[in-house]
mmCIF file of C-alpha atoms in Angstrom:
data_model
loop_
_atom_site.group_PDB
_atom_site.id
_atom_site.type_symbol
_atom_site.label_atom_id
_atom_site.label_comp_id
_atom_site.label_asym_id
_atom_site.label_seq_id
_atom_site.Cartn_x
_atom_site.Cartn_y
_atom_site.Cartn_z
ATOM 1 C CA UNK V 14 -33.174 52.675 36.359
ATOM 2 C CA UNK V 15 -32.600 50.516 33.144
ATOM 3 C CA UNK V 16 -35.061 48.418 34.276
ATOM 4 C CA UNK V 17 -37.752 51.021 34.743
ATOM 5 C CA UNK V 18 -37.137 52.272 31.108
ATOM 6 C CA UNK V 19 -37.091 48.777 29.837
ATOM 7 C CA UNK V 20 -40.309 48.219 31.446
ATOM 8 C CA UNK V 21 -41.967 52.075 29.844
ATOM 9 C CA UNK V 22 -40.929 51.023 26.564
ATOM 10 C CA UNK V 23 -41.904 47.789 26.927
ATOM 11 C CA UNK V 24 -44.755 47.308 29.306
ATOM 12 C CA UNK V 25 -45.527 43.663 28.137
ATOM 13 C CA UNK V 26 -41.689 42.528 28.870
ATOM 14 C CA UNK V 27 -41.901 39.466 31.057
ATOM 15 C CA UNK V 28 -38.106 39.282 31.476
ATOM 16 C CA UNK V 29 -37.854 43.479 32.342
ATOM 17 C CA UNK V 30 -40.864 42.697 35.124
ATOM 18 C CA UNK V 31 -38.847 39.865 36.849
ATOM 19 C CA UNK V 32 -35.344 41.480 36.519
ATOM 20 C CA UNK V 33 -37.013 44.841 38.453
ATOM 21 C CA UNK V 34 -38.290 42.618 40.952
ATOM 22 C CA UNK V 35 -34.791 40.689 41.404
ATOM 23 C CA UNK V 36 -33.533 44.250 41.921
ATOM 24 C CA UNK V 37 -36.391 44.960 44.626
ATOM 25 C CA UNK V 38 -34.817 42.003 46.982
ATOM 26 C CA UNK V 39 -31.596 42.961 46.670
ATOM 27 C CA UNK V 40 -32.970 46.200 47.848
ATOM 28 C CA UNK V 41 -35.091 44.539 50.309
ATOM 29 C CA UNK V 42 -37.982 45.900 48.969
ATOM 30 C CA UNK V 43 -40.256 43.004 49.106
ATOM 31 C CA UNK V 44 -43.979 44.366 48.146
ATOM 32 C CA UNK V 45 -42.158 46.229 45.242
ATOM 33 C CA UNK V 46 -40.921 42.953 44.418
ATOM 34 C CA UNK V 47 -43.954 41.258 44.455
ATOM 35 C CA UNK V 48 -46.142 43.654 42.573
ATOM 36 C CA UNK V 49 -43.298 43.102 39.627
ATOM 37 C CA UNK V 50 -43.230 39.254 39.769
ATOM 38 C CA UNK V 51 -47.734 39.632 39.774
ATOM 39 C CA UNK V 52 -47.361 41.661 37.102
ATOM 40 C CA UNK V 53 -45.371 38.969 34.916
ATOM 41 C CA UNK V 54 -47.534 36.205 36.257
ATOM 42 C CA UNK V 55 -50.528 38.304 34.827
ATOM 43 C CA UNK V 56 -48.295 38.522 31.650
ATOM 44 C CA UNK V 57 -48.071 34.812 31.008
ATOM 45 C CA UNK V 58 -48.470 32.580 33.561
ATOM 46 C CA UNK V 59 -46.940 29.441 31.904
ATOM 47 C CA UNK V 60 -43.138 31.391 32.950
ATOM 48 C CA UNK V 61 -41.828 29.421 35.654
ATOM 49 C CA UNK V 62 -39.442 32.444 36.939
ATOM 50 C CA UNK V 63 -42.238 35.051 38.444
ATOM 51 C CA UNK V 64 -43.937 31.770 40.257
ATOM 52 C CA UNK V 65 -40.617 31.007 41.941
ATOM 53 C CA UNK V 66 -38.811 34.223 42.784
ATOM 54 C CA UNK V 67 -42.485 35.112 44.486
ATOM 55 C CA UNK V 68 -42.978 32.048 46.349
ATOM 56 C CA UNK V 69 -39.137 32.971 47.674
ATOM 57 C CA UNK V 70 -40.517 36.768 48.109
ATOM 58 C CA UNK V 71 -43.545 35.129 50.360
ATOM 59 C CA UNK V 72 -41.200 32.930 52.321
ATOM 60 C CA UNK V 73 -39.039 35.866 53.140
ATOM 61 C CA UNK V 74 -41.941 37.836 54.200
ATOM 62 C CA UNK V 75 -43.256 34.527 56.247
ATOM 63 C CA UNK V 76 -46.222 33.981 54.235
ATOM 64 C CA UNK V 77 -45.647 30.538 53.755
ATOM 65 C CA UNK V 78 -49.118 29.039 52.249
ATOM 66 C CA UNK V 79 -48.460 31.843 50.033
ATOM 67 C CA UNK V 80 -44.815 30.699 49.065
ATOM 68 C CA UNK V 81 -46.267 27.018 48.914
ATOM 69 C CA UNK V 82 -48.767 28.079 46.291
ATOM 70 C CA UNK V 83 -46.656 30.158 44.109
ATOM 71 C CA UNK V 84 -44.290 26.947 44.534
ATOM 72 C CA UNK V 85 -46.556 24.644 43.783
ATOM 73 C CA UNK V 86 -47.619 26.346 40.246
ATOM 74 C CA UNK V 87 -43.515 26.423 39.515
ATOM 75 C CA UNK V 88 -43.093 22.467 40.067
ATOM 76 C CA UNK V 89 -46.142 22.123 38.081
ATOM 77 C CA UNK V 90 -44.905 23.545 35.070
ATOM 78 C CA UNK V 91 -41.474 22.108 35.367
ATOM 79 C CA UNK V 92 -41.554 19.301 37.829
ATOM 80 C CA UNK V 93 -37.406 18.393 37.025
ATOM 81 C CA UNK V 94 -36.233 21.694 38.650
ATOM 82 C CA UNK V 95 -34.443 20.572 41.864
ATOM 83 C CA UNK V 96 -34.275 24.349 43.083
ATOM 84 C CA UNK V 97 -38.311 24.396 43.107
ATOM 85 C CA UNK V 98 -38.596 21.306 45.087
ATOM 86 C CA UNK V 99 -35.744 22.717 47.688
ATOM 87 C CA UNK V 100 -37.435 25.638 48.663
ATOM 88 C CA UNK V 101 -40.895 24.652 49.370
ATOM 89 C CA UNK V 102 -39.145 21.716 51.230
ATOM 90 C CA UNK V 103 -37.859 25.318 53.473
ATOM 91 C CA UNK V 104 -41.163 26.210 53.477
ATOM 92 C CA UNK V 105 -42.508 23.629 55.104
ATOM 93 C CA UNK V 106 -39.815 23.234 57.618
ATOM 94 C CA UNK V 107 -40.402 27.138 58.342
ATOM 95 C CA UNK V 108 -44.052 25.812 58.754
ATOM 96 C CA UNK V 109 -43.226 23.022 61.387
ATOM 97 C CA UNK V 110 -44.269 20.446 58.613
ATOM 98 C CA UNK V 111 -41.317 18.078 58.690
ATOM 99 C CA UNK V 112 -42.784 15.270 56.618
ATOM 100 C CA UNK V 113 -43.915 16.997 53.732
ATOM 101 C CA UNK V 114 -40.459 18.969 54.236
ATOM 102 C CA UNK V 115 -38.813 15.671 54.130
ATOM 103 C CA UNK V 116 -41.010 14.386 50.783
ATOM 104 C CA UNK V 117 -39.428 17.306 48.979
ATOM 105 C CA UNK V 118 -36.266 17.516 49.708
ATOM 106 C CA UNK V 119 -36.341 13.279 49.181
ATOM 107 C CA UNK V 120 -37.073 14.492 45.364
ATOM 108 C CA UNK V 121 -34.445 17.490 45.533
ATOM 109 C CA UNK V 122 -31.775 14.984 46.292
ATOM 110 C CA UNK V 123 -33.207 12.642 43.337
ATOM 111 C CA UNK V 124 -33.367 14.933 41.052
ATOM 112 C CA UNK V 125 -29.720 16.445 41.948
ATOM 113 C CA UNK V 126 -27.666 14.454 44.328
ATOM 114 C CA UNK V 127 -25.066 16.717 44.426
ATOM 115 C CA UNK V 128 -26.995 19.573 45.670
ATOM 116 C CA UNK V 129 -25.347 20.489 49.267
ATOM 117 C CA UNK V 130 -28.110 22.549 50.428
ATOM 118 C CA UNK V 131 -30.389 20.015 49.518
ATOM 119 C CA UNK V 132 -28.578 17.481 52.021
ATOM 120 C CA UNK V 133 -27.848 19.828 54.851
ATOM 121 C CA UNK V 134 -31.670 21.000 54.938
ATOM 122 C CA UNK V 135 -32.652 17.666 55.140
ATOM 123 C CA UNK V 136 -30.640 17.385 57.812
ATOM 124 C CA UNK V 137 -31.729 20.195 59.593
ATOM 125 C CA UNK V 138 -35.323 18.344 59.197
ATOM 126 C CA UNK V 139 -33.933 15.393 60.671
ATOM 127 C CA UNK V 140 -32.632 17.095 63.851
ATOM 128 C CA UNK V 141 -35.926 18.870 64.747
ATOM 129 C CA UNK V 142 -37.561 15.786 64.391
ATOM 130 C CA UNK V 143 -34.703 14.299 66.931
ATOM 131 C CA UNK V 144 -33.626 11.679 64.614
ATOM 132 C CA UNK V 145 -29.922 12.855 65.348
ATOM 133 C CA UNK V 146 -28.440 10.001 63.501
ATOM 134 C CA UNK V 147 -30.431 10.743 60.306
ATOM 135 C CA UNK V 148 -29.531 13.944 60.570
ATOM 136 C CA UNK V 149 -25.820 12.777 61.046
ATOM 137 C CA UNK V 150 -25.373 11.320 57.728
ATOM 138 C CA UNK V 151 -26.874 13.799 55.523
ATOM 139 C CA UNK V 152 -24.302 16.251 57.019
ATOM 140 C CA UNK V 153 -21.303 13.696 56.488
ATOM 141 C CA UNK V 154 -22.757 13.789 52.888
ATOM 142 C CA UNK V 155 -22.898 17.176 52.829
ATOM 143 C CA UNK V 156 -19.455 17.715 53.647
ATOM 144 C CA UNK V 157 -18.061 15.572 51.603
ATOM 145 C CA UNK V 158 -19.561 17.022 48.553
ATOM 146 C CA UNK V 159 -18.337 20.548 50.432
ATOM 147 C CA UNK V 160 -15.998 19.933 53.059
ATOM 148 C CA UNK V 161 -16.119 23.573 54.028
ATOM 149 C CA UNK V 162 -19.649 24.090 53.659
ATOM 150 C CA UNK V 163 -20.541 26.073 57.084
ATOM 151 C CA UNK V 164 -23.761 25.045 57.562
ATOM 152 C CA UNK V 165 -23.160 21.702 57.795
ATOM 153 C CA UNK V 166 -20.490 21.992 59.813
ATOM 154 C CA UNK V 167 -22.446 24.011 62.349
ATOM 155 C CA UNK V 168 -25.504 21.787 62.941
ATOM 156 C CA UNK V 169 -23.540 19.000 62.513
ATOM 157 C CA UNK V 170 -21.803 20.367 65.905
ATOM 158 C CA UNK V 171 -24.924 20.926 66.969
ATOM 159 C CA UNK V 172 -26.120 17.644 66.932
ATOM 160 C CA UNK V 173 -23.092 15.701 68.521
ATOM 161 C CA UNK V 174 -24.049 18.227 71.583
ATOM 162 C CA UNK V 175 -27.308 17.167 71.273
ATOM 163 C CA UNK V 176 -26.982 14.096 71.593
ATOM 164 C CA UNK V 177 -24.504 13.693 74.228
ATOM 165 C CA UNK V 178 -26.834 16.199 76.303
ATOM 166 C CA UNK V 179 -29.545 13.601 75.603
ATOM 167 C CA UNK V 180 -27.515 10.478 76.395
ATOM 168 C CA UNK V 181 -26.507 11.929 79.635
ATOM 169 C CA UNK V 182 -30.223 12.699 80.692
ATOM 170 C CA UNK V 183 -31.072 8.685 79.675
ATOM 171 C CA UNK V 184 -28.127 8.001 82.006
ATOM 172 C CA UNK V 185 -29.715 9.877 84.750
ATOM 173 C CA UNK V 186 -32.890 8.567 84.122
ATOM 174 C CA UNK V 187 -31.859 4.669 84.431
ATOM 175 C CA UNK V 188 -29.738 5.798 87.599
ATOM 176 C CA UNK V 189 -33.342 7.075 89.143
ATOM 177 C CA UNK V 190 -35.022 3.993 87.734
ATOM 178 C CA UNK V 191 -32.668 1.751 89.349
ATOM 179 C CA UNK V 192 -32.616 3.174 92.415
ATOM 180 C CA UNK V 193 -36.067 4.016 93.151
ATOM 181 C CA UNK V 194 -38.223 1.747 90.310
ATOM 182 C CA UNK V 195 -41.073 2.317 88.264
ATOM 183 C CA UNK V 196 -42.144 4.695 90.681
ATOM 184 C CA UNK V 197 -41.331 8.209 89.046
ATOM 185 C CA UNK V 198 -43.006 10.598 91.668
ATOM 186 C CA UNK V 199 -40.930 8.787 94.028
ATOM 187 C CA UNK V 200 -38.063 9.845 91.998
ATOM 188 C CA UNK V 201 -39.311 13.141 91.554
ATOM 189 C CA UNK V 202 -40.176 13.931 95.367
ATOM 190 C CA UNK V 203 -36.805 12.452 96.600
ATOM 191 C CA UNK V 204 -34.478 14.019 94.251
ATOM 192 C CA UNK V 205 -36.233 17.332 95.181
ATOM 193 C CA UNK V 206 -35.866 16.384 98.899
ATOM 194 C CA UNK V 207 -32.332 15.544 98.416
ATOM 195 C CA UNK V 208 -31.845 19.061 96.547
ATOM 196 C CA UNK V 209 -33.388 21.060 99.071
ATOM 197 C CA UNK V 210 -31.091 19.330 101.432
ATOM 198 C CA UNK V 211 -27.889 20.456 100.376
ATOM 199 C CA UNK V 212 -29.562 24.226 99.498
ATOM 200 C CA UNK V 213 -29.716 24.087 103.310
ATOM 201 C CA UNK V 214 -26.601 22.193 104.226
ATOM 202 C CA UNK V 215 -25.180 25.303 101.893
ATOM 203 C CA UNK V 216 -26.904 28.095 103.337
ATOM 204 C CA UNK V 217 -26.020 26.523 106.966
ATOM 205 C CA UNK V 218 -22.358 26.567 105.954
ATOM 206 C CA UNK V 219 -22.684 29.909 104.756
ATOM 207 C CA UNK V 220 -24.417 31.214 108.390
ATOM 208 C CA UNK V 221 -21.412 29.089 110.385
ATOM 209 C CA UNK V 222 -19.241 30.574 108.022
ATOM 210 C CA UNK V 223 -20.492 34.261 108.871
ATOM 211 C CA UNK V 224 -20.645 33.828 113.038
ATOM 212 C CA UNK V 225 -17.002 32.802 112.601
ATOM 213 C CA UNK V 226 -15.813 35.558 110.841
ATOM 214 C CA UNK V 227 -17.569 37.824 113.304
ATOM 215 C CA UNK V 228 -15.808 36.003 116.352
ATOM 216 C CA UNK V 229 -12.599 36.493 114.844
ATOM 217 C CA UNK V 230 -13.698 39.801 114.084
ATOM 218 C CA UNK V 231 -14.640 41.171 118.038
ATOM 219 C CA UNK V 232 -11.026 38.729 119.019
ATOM 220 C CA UNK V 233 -8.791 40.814 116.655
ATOM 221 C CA UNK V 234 -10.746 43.984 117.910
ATOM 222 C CA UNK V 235 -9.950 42.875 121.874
ATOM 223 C CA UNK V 236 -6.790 42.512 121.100
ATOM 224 C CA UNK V 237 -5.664 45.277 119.659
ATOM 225 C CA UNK V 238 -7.711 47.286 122.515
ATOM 226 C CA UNK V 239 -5.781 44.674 125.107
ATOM 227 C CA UNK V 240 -2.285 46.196 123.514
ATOM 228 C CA UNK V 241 -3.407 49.558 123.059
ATOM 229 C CA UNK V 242 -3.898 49.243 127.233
ATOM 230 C CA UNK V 243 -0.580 48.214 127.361
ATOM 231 C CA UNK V 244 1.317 50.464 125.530
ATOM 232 C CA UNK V 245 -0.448 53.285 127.324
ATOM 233 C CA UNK V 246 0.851 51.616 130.984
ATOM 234 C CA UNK V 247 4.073 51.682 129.716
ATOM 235 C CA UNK V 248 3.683 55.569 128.567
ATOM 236 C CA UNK V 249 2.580 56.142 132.076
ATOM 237 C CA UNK V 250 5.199 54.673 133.785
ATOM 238 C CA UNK V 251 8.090 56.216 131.800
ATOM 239 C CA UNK V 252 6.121 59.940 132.603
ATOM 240 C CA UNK V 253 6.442 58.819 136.173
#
């Protein structure tokens, strides 16, 4: 509400256009957000803030060319903000471009090498791009600037298991090599052969396993028809 009187009285109020859009993303309201942050671009478009909390707004919405752009124009006009640097760095990760991700958050770290995020994203970069101990030591140096910092923690966990899961496939791999040689569709063909082997060594146990139980199924039933004879005989006699 302040902000929407601020901005009647004062239509030309950079600062009253960006605050109402902050508002709109804590709202979630991200198109209300972005006609605010346009509107204070239009204003003057030398103020770094509209260009950056937009290109965030476009990230959020996954418009990422979009969130480069708006980026871009931010690290043009001040090219020593670490923040700026950090989240197009996201934005291409979100994108699936891990180098240029890399290149950026390479100058995040530069420009602030105590910025945790900065570290664990690049990390995060590392393990998509399976470079697990890379990825490794920018979470150790993540933690220790924040030993408690979550994320960190949890794709640092993330990447042990990784990489255990992938030494134990190598493993597996040389075992198959050794035994059968450069010949992987021999591999291939006898590993499946030996699978479907013990599917039906299994489902051969499991047929033995049911005739048995009906054997001792019609034996339990003969005998307790055997005694039920009996006991009747005896009945008899004692009538007689």
């Amino acid at each position: 509400e302040d902000y929407n009187e601020a901005v009647r009285l004062d239509p030309k109020n950079i600062e009253a256009w960006n605050n109402r859009g902050n508002t709109w993303i804590e709202k979630n309201e991200y198109d209300k957000a972005i006609d605010d942050y346009s509107e204070a671009i239009r204003l003057d478009p030398d103020e770094i803030l509209p260009w950056f909390n937009r290109g965030f707004v476009w990230s959020e919405k996954g418009k990422y060319d979009k969130a480069i752009k708006d980026y871009n124009e931010a690290i043009r006009l001040d090219p020593k903000d670490a923040k700026t640097w950090n989240n197009r760095g996201n934005a291409w990760a979100r994108k699936g471009e891990y180098d240029n991700a890399i290149d950026d958050f390479n100058e995040t770290i530069r420009l602030d090498p105590n910025d945790v995020t900065a570290w664990t994203n690049r990390g995060n970069v590392w393990k998509n791009k399976r470079e697990y101990d890379k990825a490794l030591t920018d979470y150790d140096k993540a933690l220790r600037l924040d030993p408690n910092h979550k994320g960190a923690i949890h794709n640092r966990a993330v990447v042990l298991t990784l990489q255990s899961s992938e030494a134990e496939h190598k493993e597996f791999a040389e075992k198959l090599r050794k035994k059968y040689g450069e010949q992987p569709e021999i591999a291939v063909a006898q590993s499946t052969k030996d699978a479907t082997e013990l599917r039906n060594e299994a489902q051969s146990n499991l047929k033995q396993s049911k005739n048995l139980r009906d054997k001792a199924e019609n034996l339990l039933k003969l005998t307790i028809r055997g005694w039920l004879v009996v006991v009747l005989i005896i009945f008899l006699i004692d009538l007689g």
